[in-house]
Coordinates of C-alpha atoms in Angstrom, one line a residue:
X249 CA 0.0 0.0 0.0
X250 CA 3.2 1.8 0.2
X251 CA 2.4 3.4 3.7
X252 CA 4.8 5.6 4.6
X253 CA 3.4 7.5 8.0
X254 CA 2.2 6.3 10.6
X255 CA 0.0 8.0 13.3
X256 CA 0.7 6.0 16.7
X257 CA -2.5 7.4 18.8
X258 CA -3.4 7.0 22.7
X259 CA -7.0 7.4 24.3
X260 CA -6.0 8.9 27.8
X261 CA -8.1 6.7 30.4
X262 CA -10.8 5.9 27.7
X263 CA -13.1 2.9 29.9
X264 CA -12.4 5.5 33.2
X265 CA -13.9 8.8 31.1
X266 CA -16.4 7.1 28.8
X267 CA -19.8 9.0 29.3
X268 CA -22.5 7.6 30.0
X269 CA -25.1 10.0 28.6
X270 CA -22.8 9.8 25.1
X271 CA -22.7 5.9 25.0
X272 CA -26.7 6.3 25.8
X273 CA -27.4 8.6 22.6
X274 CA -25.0 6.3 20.6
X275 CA -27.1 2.7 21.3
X276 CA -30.5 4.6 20.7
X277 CA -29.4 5.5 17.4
X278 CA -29.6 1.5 16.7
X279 CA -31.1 0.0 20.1
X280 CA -34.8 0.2 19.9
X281 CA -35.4 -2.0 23.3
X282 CA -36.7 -0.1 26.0
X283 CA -35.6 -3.3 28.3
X284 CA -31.7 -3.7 26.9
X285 CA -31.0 -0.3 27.1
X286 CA -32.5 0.0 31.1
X287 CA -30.0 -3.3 31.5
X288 CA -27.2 -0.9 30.5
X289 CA -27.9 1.4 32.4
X290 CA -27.8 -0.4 35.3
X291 CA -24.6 -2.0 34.5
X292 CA -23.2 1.5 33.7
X293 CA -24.3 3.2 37.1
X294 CA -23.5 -0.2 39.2
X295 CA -21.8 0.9 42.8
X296 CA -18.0 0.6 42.8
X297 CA -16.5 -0.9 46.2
X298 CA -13.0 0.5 47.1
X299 CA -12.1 -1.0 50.3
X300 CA -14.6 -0.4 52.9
X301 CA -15.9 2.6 50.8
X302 CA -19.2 2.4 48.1
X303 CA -19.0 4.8 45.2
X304 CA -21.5 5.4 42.4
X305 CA -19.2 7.0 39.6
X306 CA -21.0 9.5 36.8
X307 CA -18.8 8.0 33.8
X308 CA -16.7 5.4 33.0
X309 CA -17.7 1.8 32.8
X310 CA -17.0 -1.4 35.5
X311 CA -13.3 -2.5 35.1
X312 CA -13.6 -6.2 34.4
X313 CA -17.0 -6.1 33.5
X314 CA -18.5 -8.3 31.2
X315 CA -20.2 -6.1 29.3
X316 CA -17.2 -2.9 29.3
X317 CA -15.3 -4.6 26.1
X318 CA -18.8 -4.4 23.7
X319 CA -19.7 -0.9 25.5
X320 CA -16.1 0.4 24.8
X321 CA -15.7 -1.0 21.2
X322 CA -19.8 0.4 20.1
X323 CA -18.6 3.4 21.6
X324 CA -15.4 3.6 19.6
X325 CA -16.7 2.5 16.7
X326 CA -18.9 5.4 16.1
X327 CA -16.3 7.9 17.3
X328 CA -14.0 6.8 15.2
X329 CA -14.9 4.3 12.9
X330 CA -17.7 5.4 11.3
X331 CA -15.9 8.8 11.1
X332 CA -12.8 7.6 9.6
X333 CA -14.8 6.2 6.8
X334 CA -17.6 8.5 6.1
X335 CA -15.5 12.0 6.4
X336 CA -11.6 11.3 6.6
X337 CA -10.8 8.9 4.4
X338 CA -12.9 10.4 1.2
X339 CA -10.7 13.9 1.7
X340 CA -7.5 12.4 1.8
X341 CA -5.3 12.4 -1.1
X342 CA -3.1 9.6 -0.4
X343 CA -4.3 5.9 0.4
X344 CA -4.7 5.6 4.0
X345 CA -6.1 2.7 6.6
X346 CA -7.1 1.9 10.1
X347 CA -6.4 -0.6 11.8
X348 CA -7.9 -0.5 15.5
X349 CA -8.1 -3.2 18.5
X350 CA -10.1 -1.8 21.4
X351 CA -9.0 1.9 22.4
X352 CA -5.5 0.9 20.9
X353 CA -5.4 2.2 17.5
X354 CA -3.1 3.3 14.8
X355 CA -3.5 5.2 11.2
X356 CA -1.2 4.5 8.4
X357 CA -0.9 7.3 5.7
X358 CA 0.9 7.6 2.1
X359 CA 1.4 11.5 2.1
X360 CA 2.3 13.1 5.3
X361 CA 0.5 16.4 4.5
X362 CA -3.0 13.9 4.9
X363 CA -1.7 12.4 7.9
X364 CA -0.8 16.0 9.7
X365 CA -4.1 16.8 9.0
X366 CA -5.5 14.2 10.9
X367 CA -3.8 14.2 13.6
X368 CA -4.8 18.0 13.9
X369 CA -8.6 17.4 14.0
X370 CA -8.3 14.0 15.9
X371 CA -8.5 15.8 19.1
X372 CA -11.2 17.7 18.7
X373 CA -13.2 14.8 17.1
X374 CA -12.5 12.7 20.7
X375 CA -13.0 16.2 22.9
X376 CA -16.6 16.4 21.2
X377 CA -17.5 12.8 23.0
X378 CA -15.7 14.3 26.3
X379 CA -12.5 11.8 25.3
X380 CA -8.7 13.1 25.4
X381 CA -6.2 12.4 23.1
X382 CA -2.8 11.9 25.3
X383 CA -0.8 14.4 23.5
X384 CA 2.7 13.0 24.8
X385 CA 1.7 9.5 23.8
X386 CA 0.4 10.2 20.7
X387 CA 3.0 10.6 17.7
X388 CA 3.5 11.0 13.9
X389 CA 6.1 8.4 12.7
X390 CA 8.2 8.3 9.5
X391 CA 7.9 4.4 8.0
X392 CA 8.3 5.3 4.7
X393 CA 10.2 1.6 3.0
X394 CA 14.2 2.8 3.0
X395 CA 16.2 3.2 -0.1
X396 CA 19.2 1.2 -1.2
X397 CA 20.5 -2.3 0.1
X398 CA 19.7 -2.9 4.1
X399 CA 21.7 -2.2 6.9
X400 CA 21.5 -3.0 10.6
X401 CA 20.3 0.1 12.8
X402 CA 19.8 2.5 9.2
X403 CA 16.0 2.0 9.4
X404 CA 13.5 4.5 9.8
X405 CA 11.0 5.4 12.9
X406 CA 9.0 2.6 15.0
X407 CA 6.1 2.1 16.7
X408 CA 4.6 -0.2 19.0
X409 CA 1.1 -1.9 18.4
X410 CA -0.6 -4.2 20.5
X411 CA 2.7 -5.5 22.3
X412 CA 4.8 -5.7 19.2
X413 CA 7.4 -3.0 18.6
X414 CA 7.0 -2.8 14.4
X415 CA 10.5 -1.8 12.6
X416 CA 12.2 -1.7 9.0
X417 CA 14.8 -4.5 9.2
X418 CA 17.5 -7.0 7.1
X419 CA 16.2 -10.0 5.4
X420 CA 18.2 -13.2 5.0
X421 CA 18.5 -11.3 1.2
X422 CA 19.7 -8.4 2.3
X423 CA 16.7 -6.6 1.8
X424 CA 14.3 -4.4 4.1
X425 CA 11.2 -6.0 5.3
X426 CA 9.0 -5.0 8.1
X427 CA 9.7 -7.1 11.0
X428 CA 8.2 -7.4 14.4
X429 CA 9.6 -7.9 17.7
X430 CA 8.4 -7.7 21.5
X431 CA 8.0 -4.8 22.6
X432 CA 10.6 -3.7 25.7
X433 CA 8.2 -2.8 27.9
X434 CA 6.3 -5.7 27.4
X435 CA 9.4 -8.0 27.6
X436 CA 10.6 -6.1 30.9
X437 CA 7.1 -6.7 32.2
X438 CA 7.1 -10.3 31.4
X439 CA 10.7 -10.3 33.0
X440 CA 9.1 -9.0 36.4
X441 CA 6.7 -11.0 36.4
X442 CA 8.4 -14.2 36.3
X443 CA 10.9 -13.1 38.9
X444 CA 8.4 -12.2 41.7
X445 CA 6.2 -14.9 40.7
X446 CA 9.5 -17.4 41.5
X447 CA 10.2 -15.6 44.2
X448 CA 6.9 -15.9 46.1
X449 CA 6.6 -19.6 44.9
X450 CA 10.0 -20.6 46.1
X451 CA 8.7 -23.0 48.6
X452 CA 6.1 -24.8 46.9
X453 CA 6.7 -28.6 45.4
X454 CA 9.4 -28.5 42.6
X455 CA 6.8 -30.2 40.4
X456 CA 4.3 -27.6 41.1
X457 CA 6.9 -25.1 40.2
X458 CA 7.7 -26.8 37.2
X459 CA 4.1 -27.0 36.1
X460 CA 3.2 -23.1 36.4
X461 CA 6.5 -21.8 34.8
X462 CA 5.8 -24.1 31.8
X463 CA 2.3 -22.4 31.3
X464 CA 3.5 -19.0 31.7
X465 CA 6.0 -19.6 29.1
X466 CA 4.2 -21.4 26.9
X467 CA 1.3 -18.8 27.0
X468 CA 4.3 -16.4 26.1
X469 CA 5.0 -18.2 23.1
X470 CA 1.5 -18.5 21.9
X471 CA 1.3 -14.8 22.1
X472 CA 4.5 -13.5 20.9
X473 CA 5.7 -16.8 18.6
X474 CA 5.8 -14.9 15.0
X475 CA 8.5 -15.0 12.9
X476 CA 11.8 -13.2 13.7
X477 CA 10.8 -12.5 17.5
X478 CA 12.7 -15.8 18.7
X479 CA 16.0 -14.1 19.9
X480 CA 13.1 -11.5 22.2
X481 CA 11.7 -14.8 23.4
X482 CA 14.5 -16.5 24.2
X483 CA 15.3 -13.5 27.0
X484 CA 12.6 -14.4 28.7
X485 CA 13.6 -18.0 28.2
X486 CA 16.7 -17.6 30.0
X487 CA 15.7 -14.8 32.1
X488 CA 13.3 -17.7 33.8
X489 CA 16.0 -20.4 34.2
X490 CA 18.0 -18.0 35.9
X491 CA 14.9 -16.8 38.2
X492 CA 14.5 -20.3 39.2
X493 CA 18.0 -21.2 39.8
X494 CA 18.1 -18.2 42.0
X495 CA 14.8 -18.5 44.1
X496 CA 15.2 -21.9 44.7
X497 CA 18.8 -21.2 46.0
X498 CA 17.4 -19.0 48.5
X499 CA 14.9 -22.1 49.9
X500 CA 17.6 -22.4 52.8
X501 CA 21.0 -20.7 54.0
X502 CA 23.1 -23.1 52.7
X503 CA 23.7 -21.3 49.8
X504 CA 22.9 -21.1 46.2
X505 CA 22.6 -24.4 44.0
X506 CA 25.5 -24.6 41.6
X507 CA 25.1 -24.4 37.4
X508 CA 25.7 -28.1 37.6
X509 CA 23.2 -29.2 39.6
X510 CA 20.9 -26.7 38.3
X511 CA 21.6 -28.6 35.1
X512 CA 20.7 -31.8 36.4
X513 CA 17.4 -30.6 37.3
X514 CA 17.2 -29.1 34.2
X515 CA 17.1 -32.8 32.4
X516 CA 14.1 -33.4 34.9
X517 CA 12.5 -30.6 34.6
X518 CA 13.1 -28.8 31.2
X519 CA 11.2 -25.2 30.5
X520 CA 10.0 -25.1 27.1
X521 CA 12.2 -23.6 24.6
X522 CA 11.1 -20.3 22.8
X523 CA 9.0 -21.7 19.6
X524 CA 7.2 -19.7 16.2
X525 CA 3.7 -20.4 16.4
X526 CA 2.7 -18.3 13.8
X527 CA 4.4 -17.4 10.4
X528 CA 4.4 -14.2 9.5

């Protein structure tokens, strides 16, 4: 489509600030049932229990709820989606798309004079339905395809989308492709994770042990498996052997449990290995 901006957007605190008397007007315009739309209001204006205190908030919807995903993404969809397609995307010059998962969302643009556009009405499209644009978080990015053969670190701007930090890189041709890796925060998150979770664990049955790190890598994988993230996963691969070998050393005073051992119980109990789930 020969993209070559990107605008990288951020909803500040869109399920705390959603209103409620918006989201109402928005499901009348294709809700006709007097009953569903009572049931949302009930869910909408449920009490909120903080500690010992009851609260009745005036907007946002229930973190957790059952019903906040399909509020948030009708909500969203007419703010933006509907409005992408009916108003911005006819005035453009250039091709353009959206791509959106929830409140995460991103606009890819051929000309940048379209994109600056955009991003200079976007915030007063969201303000209209009492929703912020962070303007810190939210960015225009160069991504245009680089010219001439490909070299490491000559790439143009990133951005991250849904946990994967998207980049211009070398192919095994010596060509650039877009690649996709994990994202640091998301690794460094992962990374935490693991580590306290090993460290509050320490004590339990090695089997048990065993069993939970496996899942939580494995889930891992399942997530972030695409092609040309395995050297991102295997940091957190060997981030959680050496978590384990650490927290289990600290079971008693005697001290720590050398490599050797730790490599015998390695052949008893071996973490999964990083693994491509899907190609990409």
């Amino acid at each position: 489509m020969n993209i070559g901006w990107v605008l990288d957007a951020d909803v500040s605190g869109f399920l705390e600030n959603l209103s409620h008397n918006q989201l109402q007007d928005i499901l009348k315009q294709r809700v006709n049932d007097g009953g569903v739309l009572r049931y949302i209001g009930k869910w909408l204006n449920a009490g909120v229990v903080d500690g010992k205190s009851l609260s009745y908030p005036e907007k946002g919807t229930p973190q957790g709820g059952v019903v906040s995903p399909t509020l948030g993404n009708i909500f969203l969809h007419h703010v933006l989606d509907e409005w992408y397609v009916k108003e911005v995307r006819p005035r453009l010059k250039g091709r353009s798309f959206l791509c959106r998962f929830a409140d995460d969302f991103l606009i890819g643009f051929e000309l940048e004079a379209d994109a600056r556009r955009v991003m200079e009405v976007l915030p007063k499209r969201f303000a209209r339905f009492e929703l912020s644009i962070h303007p810190e978080k939210t960015r225009l990015v160069p991504f245009q395809k680089p010219s001439g053969p490909a070299v490491a670190g000559k790439g143009p701007g990133t951005f991250d989308f849904l946990g994967f930090t998207h980049y211009w890189g070398k192919s095994r041709k010596n060509t650039w492709v877009i690649k996709r890796k994990t994202a640091q925060k998301r690794l460094r998150r992962s990374m935490k994770n693991v580590w306290e979770w090993c460290h509050q664990n320490r004590h339990k049955p090695l089997r048990e042990q065993y069993w939970m790190l496996c899942l939580k890598l494995k889930g891992h994988y399942q997530y972030y498996g695409i092609t040309g993230n395995y050297a991102t996963m295997r940091v957190l691969y060997k981030h959680a052997e050496k978590a384990w070998r650490y927290w289990l050393s600290h079971r008693s005073t005697k001290g720590g449990i050398p490599w050797e051992k730790f490599g015998m119980l390695n052949l008893v109990y071996p973490l999964p290995g990083p693994k491509i789930v899907h190609s990409i």
